Amino acid sequence: MTTYLSSDHFPTASNLLSIELETILQKDFTGSFYAMLAKYQQILADNKQRQLWPGINKKLQTLFMCGKSVVLDGPMIGIPVSIRNSDYFQDTVRHLGRERSRIASIEWMATAWNMTFADTGLWMGKAFEPLTRETLAEKCEKDDSVMKAFNPESTRIGRNFFRDPPDPDLIQGITIPVLTQLWDLKDRPFSTSAEQFGGILTKANLEKETYIPYNKTGSIYLADFGKSVVSEMKGKDVYQLNYRWPALRPVYPMTRLVDEIVQIAEGIYLGQLIYATRHYSLGRLRLPFCPDLPEIPIGESYDPHHQHPLDFLRRHFSEPGKDQGGDVDYGYQNNGYFLMMDPAYAEKVYADDAFPQLRPRPGETGYTTLGYDKKPGRSPKRSPSMQRQWPEITDWANDWKLNDGLKKKFTTFIFEPSPKESDTEDIRQLLKEDESILQLLQRISTQISLQSKYDDHLVHFEKLNRLFRCGVAPVVENGLFKGQGSKGYNVRADGTEKRDYYGREEITCGFDYYHGATLNLHLGLKETICPDPTAFYDQSQLFPSSLASVLGREPAGPNILNMIWHSIGKYIFPWAGKSFEKINGRKLSMLLDESDTLVERYPQRVKELESHLASAPHYDLVLKNEKHHWTDEGPYTRYLKSGSWDKGMSDADKDFWEKEAGRHWVDGSNIQDERIVAADPLMRIIDMNYQLPDPSLQAISQSGPSPFFRQGYKFLGTCDQDSILPMNNGKESKKKVFQFHYRYPMIGGPMPIGFCLDELVEIADGLFLGQLIYSTAPQVPYHSSVDPAKFKYQLFGYFLLLDDAWQYHRLAIGLDTWKK
């Protein structure tokens, strides 16, 4: 089937290796190596299929072990296939019979790569060019073994190709400019006289490059035949690329990098990324105040054969028996795989069943040469299909006006009379002709940002305050979150996956979710420190007291929180909205429990609280309840005195909790977009409620405008509540709101969410306005019996929850979006 793959190419060939190769060729190969490898790449680029990654990496290892060592010459199209973490506990776990440690198995590098660059074509390949013996001597510092191996037929100097991603987001957009400076990238050469990095540019190779779209080149290496430096390769013959020589001026992490390549099919070469795990350089430091001084190396410069003139000093002072003889042990490990593909087969490489994401785009080199300008338009980027209810809408910024249903939805307020007697103006008059309510909010938000830029005062938020006071609170109906609009929900679905919740299996019921956006933030602490904005701040209330000079007196000072959010925060924090689902009486009774016997009632849950340091405020409440810190009972204490649900609760109390759950409460979570996946290990440590969504429910979001990938920051949602902020209430009546409770001890969650109690109203069909509210008296521990006024709740800003239709519109007008 192929002359390039054989177990005989491995130094310690075995029947097992031969069987593994034959299994791959029989089960996965269907006539095209491009299609087979593309399938591998798609799985490894999908964070939702991480359970398949170890098996695919094992197959790639088998293919590499059976590949043939050959010279690579000229330009090659490239694509990363697999990225893997270095495993610094590899030796330890192999003694225990495992391939990788749990820490390395997190694969955070692969997760982050998949979220940002996996299918963008950022890295597009390499060039392998001839060089003179003199250039080689300069680049390897006359290393004996390298110079003895010099052969004009096989020795090469190489450079990498880089390309601007299509429709880049903020992170993708800054990549090429940053790499250009960091790695000293050069513009793509178009003639043999172009000055490059020491290689000889030939006319034939430049012609081959016309099939590869790229615009920057650099990150150089030396290449020649060699023996694999990875221990499990048993000295296998490879074509080896070394970035580490100091004269190549590598920048970290290239100071650790060695690539190895073998051929596995006609025009297809498989490479493995290899990083040193010890004895490596972190780069060079130049002191800005001493520009004439030489650069200071940080770490150990690459010197594999101890040839540095002063190396005897290092050996003299090193530990006995450590690197005293022979080559340096750099602890090389496999860190993933990549493909090199001959541009002579470019049409096969860029085919729909191979790697269309690498295909030249209009205006790029190769687009016309390969005839894509004459072929029917095809998207080079694979993405899940979007099943939309409004296929006729192509421009969500404007086309909604042509749809009667959407026009009514986007321009009709859901209002009730404000409880505040001073709200006499009809707030609906703010809406301009041919303007949606969301565009109105965007306009108001921009005005607030401008007005509060130098004066962070709530007076600038008054339009949002009035909109909130006129909004209508959503309800809980038969355990379901329900808005006041025509449908009352965004999606409505049940899950399929059984989950264990405190010793009982549950399936998600009545699931609904809404997309999230932030309007404006405000430092609510100011109102607590100085309730009268015309007075001086009382320095005795400040800790540290130096805050007084910062906060000063009127004007209130710049709105730092809002400025940080709109300039940086929204591009970093992956909050994507909130989800709601039914909650049963058992779970509700547990999460609202403030008994003095929480440790005995829920030992496993309390242990989780204790082990998650970020949940310290919640665990502190458990201890305070145990010591009877509060003398008054909370509103639900009487229904918990007979015991917890699983330990003695009476039937009457169980009946109360089931009815209470169905009438007033929902189980809520904050949802996060794809950016959170890179932080999975950290979030599992921080947030005890952090979880992967039910696959069937996550799949629903994949068909909408903005998929979510994780859930966490759990809360209890409850309806028909009086607002805790005096600014929302009148003298005679209080504003009814929907509240998000994060503060009960058994809920848990990372700081500062344990001091949060948000409120929500609906202002249009499927569009909700929320107030971000925090206690500014963290020294007052939470208990439901305490007067809310003692917690000094203050407004810290406004957010939105949006159904799918509003989200399409929001993305089109660019309201608080992190993608361009």
Coordinates of N, CA and C in Angstrom, one line a residue, residues 211-355:
Y211 N 2.6 28.1 -4.6 CA 1.4 27.3 -4.2 C 1.1 27.4 -2.7
I212 N 1.9 28.2 -2.0 CA 1.7 28.3 -0.5 C 1.4 29.7 -0.2
P213 N 0.3 30.0 0.4 CA 0.0 31.3 0.8 C 0.6 31.7 2.2
Y214 N 1.5 32.6 2.2 CA 2.1 33.1 3.4 C 2.7 34.5 3.2
N215 N 2.9 35.3 4.2 CA 3.4 36.6 4.0 C 4.6 37.0 4.9
K216 N 4.9 36.2 5.9 CA 6.1 36.4 6.8 C 6.9 35.1 6.9
T217 N 8.2 35.2 7.1 CA 9.0 34.0 7.2 C 10.1 34.2 8.2
G218 N 10.6 33.2 8.8 CA 11.6 33.3 9.8 C 11.6 32.1 10.7
S219 N 12.2 32.2 11.9 CA 12.4 31.1 12.9 C 13.2 30.0 12.3
I220 N 14.5 30.2 12.2 CA 15.3 29.4 11.4 C 15.9 28.2 12.2
Y221 N 16.4 27.2 11.4 CA 16.9 26.0 12.0 C 17.9 25.4 11.0
L222 N 18.7 24.4 11.5 CA 19.6 23.6 10.7 C 19.0 22.2 10.6
A223 N 19.1 21.6 9.4 CA 18.5 20.3 9.2 C 19.5 19.4 8.5
D224 N 19.5 18.1 9.0 CA 20.3 17.0 8.4 C 19.8 15.7 8.9
F225 N 20.4 14.6 8.4 CA 20.1 13.3 8.9 C 20.6 13.2 10.3
G226 N 19.9 12.4 11.1 CA 20.3 12.2 12.5 C 19.6 11.0 13.2
K227 N 19.9 10.8 14.4 CA 19.3 9.8 15.2 C 18.3 10.5 16.1
S228 N 17.1 9.9 16.3 CA 16.1 10.6 17.1 C 16.6 10.8 18.6
V229 N 16.3 11.9 19.1 CA 16.7 12.3 20.5 C 15.7 11.9 21.5
V230 N 14.5 11.3 21.1 CA 13.5 10.9 22.0 C 13.8 9.5 22.4
S231 N 13.8 9.2 23.7 CA 14.2 7.9 24.2 C 13.4 6.7 23.6
E232 N 12.0 6.9 23.5 CA 11.2 5.8 23.0 C 11.4 5.5 21.5
M233 N 12.1 6.4 20.8 CA 12.4 6.1 19.4 C 13.6 5.2 19.2
K234 N 14.3 4.9 20.2 CA 15.4 3.9 20.2 C 16.5 4.2 19.2
G235 N 16.8 5.5 19.0 CA 17.8 5.9 18.0 C 17.4 5.7 16.6
K236 N 16.1 5.9 16.3 CA 15.6 5.8 14.9 C 16.2 6.8 14.0
D237 N 16.4 6.4 12.7 CA 16.9 7.4 11.7 C 15.8 8.4 11.4
V238 N 16.2 9.7 11.4 CA 15.2 10.7 11.1 C 15.9 11.8 10.3
Y239 N 15.1 12.7 9.8 CA 15.6 14.0 9.3 C 15.4 15.0 10.4
Q240 N 16.4 15.6 10.9 CA 16.4 16.3 12.1 C 16.5 17.8 11.9
L241 N 15.6 18.6 12.6 CA 15.7 20.1 12.5 C 16.0 20.6 13.9
N242 N 17.1 21.4 14.0 CA 17.6 21.9 15.2 C 17.5 23.4 15.3
Y243 N 16.6 24.0 16.1 CA 16.5 25.4 16.3 C 17.4 26.0 17.4
R244 N 18.1 25.1 18.1 CA 18.6 25.5 19.4 C 20.0 26.2 19.4
W245 N 20.7 26.1 18.3 CA 22.1 26.7 18.2 C 22.0 28.2 18.5
P246 N 22.8 28.7 19.5 CA 22.7 30.1 19.9 C 22.9 31.1 18.7
A247 N 23.8 30.7 17.7 CA 24.0 31.6 16.6 C 22.8 31.8 15.7
L248 N 21.8 30.9 15.9 CA 20.5 31.1 15.1 C 19.7 32.1 15.8
R249 N 20.1 32.5 17.0 CA 19.3 33.5 17.8 C 17.9 33.1 18.1
P250 N 17.7 31.9 18.6 CA 16.3 31.4 18.9 C 15.7 32.2 20.0
V251 N 14.4 32.4 20.0 CA 13.7 33.0 21.1 C 12.9 31.9 21.8
Y252 N 12.8 31.9 23.1 CA 12.1 30.9 23.8 C 10.6 30.9 23.3
P253 N 10.0 29.7 23.0 CA 10.5 28.4 23.4 C 11.4 27.7 22.3
M254 N 11.7 28.4 21.3 CA 12.6 27.8 20.2 C 13.9 27.3 20.8
T255 N 14.3 27.9 21.9 CA 15.6 27.5 22.5 C 15.5 26.0 23.0
R256 N 14.3 25.5 23.1 CA 14.1 24.1 23.5 C 13.8 23.1 22.4
L257 N 13.6 23.6 21.2 CA 12.9 22.9 20.1 C 13.9 22.1 19.2
V258 N 13.5 20.9 18.9 CA 14.1 20.0 17.9 C 12.9 19.3 17.2
D259 N 12.9 19.4 15.9 CA 11.9 18.7 15.1 C 12.5 17.5 14.4
E260 N 11.7 16.4 14.3 CA 12.2 15.2 13.5 C 11.1 14.8 12.5
I261 N 11.5 14.5 11.3 CA 10.6 14.2 10.2 C 10.9 12.9 9.5
V262 N 9.9 12.2 9.1 CA 10.0 11.0 8.3 C 8.9 11.0 7.2
Q263 N 9.2 10.3 6.1 CA 8.2 10.3 5.1 C 7.2 9.1 5.3
I264 N 5.9 9.3 5.1 CA 5.0 8.2 5.3 C 4.1 7.9 4.1
A265 N 4.2 8.8 3.1 CA 3.4 8.5 1.8 C 4.0 9.4 0.8
E266 N 3.6 9.2 -0.5 CA 4.1 10.1 -1.6 C 3.7 11.5 -1.3
G267 N 4.7 12.4 -1.1 CA 4.5 13.8 -0.9 C 4.1 14.2 0.5
I268 N 4.0 13.2 1.4 CA 3.6 13.5 2.8 C 4.6 13.1 3.8
Y269 N 4.9 14.0 4.7 CA 6.0 13.8 5.7 C 5.4 14.1 7.1
L270 N 5.6 13.2 8.0 CA 5.1 13.4 9.4 C 6.3 13.8 10.3
G271 N 6.0 14.9 11.0 CA 7.1 15.4 11.9 C 6.6 15.3 13.4
Q272 N 7.6 15.2 14.3 CA 7.2 15.3 15.7 C 8.0 16.5 16.3
L273 N 7.2 17.2 17.1 CA 7.7 18.3 17.9 C 8.4 17.8 19.1
I274 N 9.6 18.2 19.4 CA 10.4 17.7 20.5 C 10.9 18.9 21.3
Y275 N 10.6 18.9 22.6 CA 11.2 20.0 23.5 C 12.1 19.4 24.5
A276 N 13.1 20.2 24.8 CA 14.0 19.8 26.0 C 13.3 20.2 27.3
T277 N 13.4 19.3 28.3 CA 12.8 19.6 29.6 C 13.8 20.0 30.6
R278 N 15.1 20.1 30.2 CA 16.1 20.6 31.1 C 17.3 21.1 30.3
H279 N 18.1 21.9 31.0 CA 19.3 22.5 30.4 C 19.0 23.3 29.1
Y280 N 18.1 24.3 29.3 CA 17.8 25.1 28.1 C 17.8 26.6 28.5
S281 N 17.9 27.4 27.5 CA 18.0 28.8 27.6 C 16.6 29.4 27.6
L282 N 16.4 30.5 28.4 CA 15.1 31.3 28.4 C 15.3 32.5 27.5
G283 N 16.4 32.7 26.9 CA 16.6 33.8 26.0 C 17.7 34.7 26.5
R284 N 17.8 35.9 26.0 CA 18.8 36.9 26.4 C 18.2 38.2 26.9
L285 N 18.8 38.8 27.8 CA 18.3 40.1 28.4 C 19.3 41.2 28.2
R286 N 18.7 42.3 27.6 CA 19.6 43.5 27.4 C 19.1 44.6 28.4
L287 N 20.0 45.1 29.2 CA 19.6 46.1 30.2 C 19.3 47.4 29.6
P288 N 18.1 48.0 29.7 CA 17.8 49.2 29.0 C 18.6 50.4 29.4
F289 N 19.1 50.4 30.6 CA 19.9 51.5 31.1 C 21.4 51.4 30.8
C290 N 21.7 50.3 30.2 CA 23.2 50.0 29.8 C 23.2 49.5 28.4
P291 N 22.9 50.2 27.4 CA 22.7 49.7 26.1 C 24.0 49.2 25.5
D292 N 25.2 49.7 26.0 CA 26.5 49.2 25.5 C 26.9 47.9 26.0
L293 N 26.3 47.4 27.1 CA 26.7 46.1 27.6 C 26.1 45.0 26.8
P294 N 26.9 43.9 26.7 CA 26.3 42.7 25.9 C 25.1 42.1 26.5
E295 N 24.3 41.4 25.7 CA 23.1 40.7 26.2 C 23.5 39.7 27.3
I296 N 22.6 39.6 28.3 CA 22.9 38.6 29.4 C 22.0 37.3 29.1
P297 N 22.7 36.2 28.9 CA 21.9 34.9 28.7 C 21.2 34.5 30.0
I298 N 20.0 34.0 29.8 CA 19.2 33.5 30.9 C 19.1 32.0 30.8
G299 N 19.5 31.2 31.7 CA 19.5 29.8 31.6 C 20.8 29.2 30.9
E300 N 20.7 28.0 30.4 CA 21.9 27.4 29.8 C 21.8 27.5 28.3
S301 N 22.9 28.0 27.7 CA 23.0 28.0 26.2 C 23.1 26.5 25.7
Y302 N 22.6 26.3 24.5 CA 22.7 25.0 23.9 C 24.2 24.6 23.6
D303 N 24.7 23.5 24.1 CA 26.0 23.0 23.9 C 26.1 21.5 24.1
P304 N 25.6 20.8 23.1 CA 25.3 19.3 23.4 C 26.5 18.5 23.6
H305 N 27.7 18.9 23.1 CA 28.9 18.1 23.2 C 29.9 18.7 24.1
H306 N 29.6 19.6 25.0 CA 30.5 20.2 25.9 C 31.7 20.8 25.2
Q307 N 31.5 21.5 24.1 CA 32.6 22.0 23.3 C 32.9 23.5 23.7
H308 N 32.2 24.1 24.6 CA 32.5 25.5 24.9 C 33.8 25.6 25.6
P309 N 34.7 26.5 25.3 CA 36.0 26.6 25.9 C 36.0 26.6 27.4
L310 N 35.0 27.2 28.0 CA 35.0 27.2 29.5 C 34.1 26.2 30.1
D311 N 33.7 25.1 29.3 CA 32.8 24.1 29.8 C 33.5 23.3 30.9
F312 N 34.8 23.3 31.0 CA 35.4 22.5 32.0 C 35.0 23.1 33.4
L313 N 34.8 24.4 33.5 CA 34.4 25.0 34.7 C 33.0 24.5 35.2
R314 N 32.1 24.4 34.2 CA 30.8 23.9 34.6 C 30.8 22.5 35.0
R315 N 31.7 21.7 34.3 CA 31.8 20.3 34.8 C 32.4 20.2 36.2
H316 N 33.4 21.1 36.4 CA 34.1 21.1 37.7 C 33.2 21.4 38.8
F317 N 32.3 22.3 38.6 CA 31.4 22.7 39.7 C 30.0 22.0 39.7
S318 N 29.8 21.1 38.8 CA 28.5 20.4 38.7 C 28.5 19.2 39.7
E319 N 27.4 18.7 40.0 CA 27.3 17.5 40.9 C 28.1 16.3 40.3
P320 N 28.7 15.6 41.2 CA 29.4 14.4 40.7 C 28.5 13.4 39.9
G321 N 29.0 13.0 38.8 CA 28.3 12.0 38.0 C 27.2 12.6 37.1
K322 N 27.0 13.9 37.2 CA 26.0 14.6 36.4 C 26.5 15.3 35.2
D323 N 26.2 14.7 34.0 CA 26.7 15.3 32.8 C 28.2 15.4 32.7
Q324 N 28.9 14.4 33.4 CA 30.4 14.5 33.4 C 31.0 14.0 32.1
G325 N 30.4 13.2 31.4 CA 30.9 12.6 30.2 C 29.8 12.4 29.2
G326 N 30.2 12.4 27.9 CA 29.3 12.2 26.8 C 28.4 13.5 26.6
D327 N 27.4 13.3 25.8 CA 26.5 14.4 25.5 C 25.6 14.8 26.7
V328 N 25.1 16.0 26.6 CA 24.2 16.5 27.7 C 22.9 15.8 27.5
D329 N 22.3 15.4 28.7 CA 21.0 14.8 28.7 C 19.9 16.0 28.8
Y330 N 19.3 16.3 27.7 CA 18.3 17.4 27.7 C 16.9 17.0 28.0
G331 N 16.7 15.7 28.3 CA 15.3 15.3 28.7 C 14.3 15.5 27.6
Y332 N 14.7 15.2 26.4 CA 13.8 15.5 25.2 C 12.5 14.7 25.3
Q333 N 11.4 15.3 25.0 CA 10.1 14.6 25.0 C 9.3 15.0 23.7
N334 N 8.5 14.1 23.3 CA 7.5 14.4 22.2 C 6.5 15.4 22.7
N335 N 6.3 16.4 21.9 CA 5.3 17.4 22.3 C 4.2 17.6 21.2
G336 N 4.1 16.6 20.3 CA 3.0 16.6 19.3 C 3.5 16.3 17.9
Y337 N 2.7 16.5 16.9 CA 3.0 16.1 15.6 C 2.5 17.2 14.6
F338 N 3.2 17.2 13.4 CA 2.8 18.1 12.4 C 3.0 17.4 11.0
L339 N 2.5 18.0 10.0 CA 2.6 17.4 8.6 C 3.4 18.4 7.8
M340 N 4.2 17.8 6.9 CA 4.8 18.5 5.8 C 4.3 17.9 4.5
M341 N 3.9 18.7 3.6 CA 3.3 18.2 2.3 C 3.8 18.9 1.1
D342 N 4.3 18.2 0.1 CA 4.9 18.7 -1.1 C 3.9 19.6 -1.8
P343 N 4.3 20.8 -2.2 CA 3.3 21.7 -2.9 C 3.0 21.2 -4.3
A344 N 3.8 20.2 -4.8 CA 3.4 19.6 -6.1 C 2.1 18.9 -6.0
Y345 N 1.6 18.6 -4.8 CA 0.3 17.9 -4.6 C -0.7 18.9 -3.9
A346 N -0.5 20.2 -4.2 CA -1.3 21.3 -3.5 C -2.8 21.1 -3.6
E347 N -3.3 20.7 -4.8 CA -4.7 20.5 -5.0 C -5.3 19.4 -4.1
K348 N -4.5 18.3 -3.8 CA -4.9 17.3 -2.9 C -4.8 17.8 -1.5
V349 N -3.8 18.6 -1.2 CA -3.7 19.1 0.2 C -4.9 20.0 0.5
Y350 N -5.3 20.9 -0.4 CA -6.3 21.8 -0.2 C -7.7 21.3 -0.5
A351 N -7.8 20.0 -0.8 CA -9.2 19.5 -1.2 C -10.1 19.5 0.0
D352 N -11.4 19.5 -0.3 CA -12.4 19.5 0.7 C -12.3 18.4 1.8
D353 N -11.8 17.2 1.3 CA -11.7 16.1 2.3 C -10.4 16.1 3.0
A354 N -9.5 17.1 2.7 CA -8.2 17.2 3.3 C -8.1 18.4 4.2
F355 N -7.4 19.4 3.7 CA -7.2 20.6 4.6 C -7.6 21.9 3.9

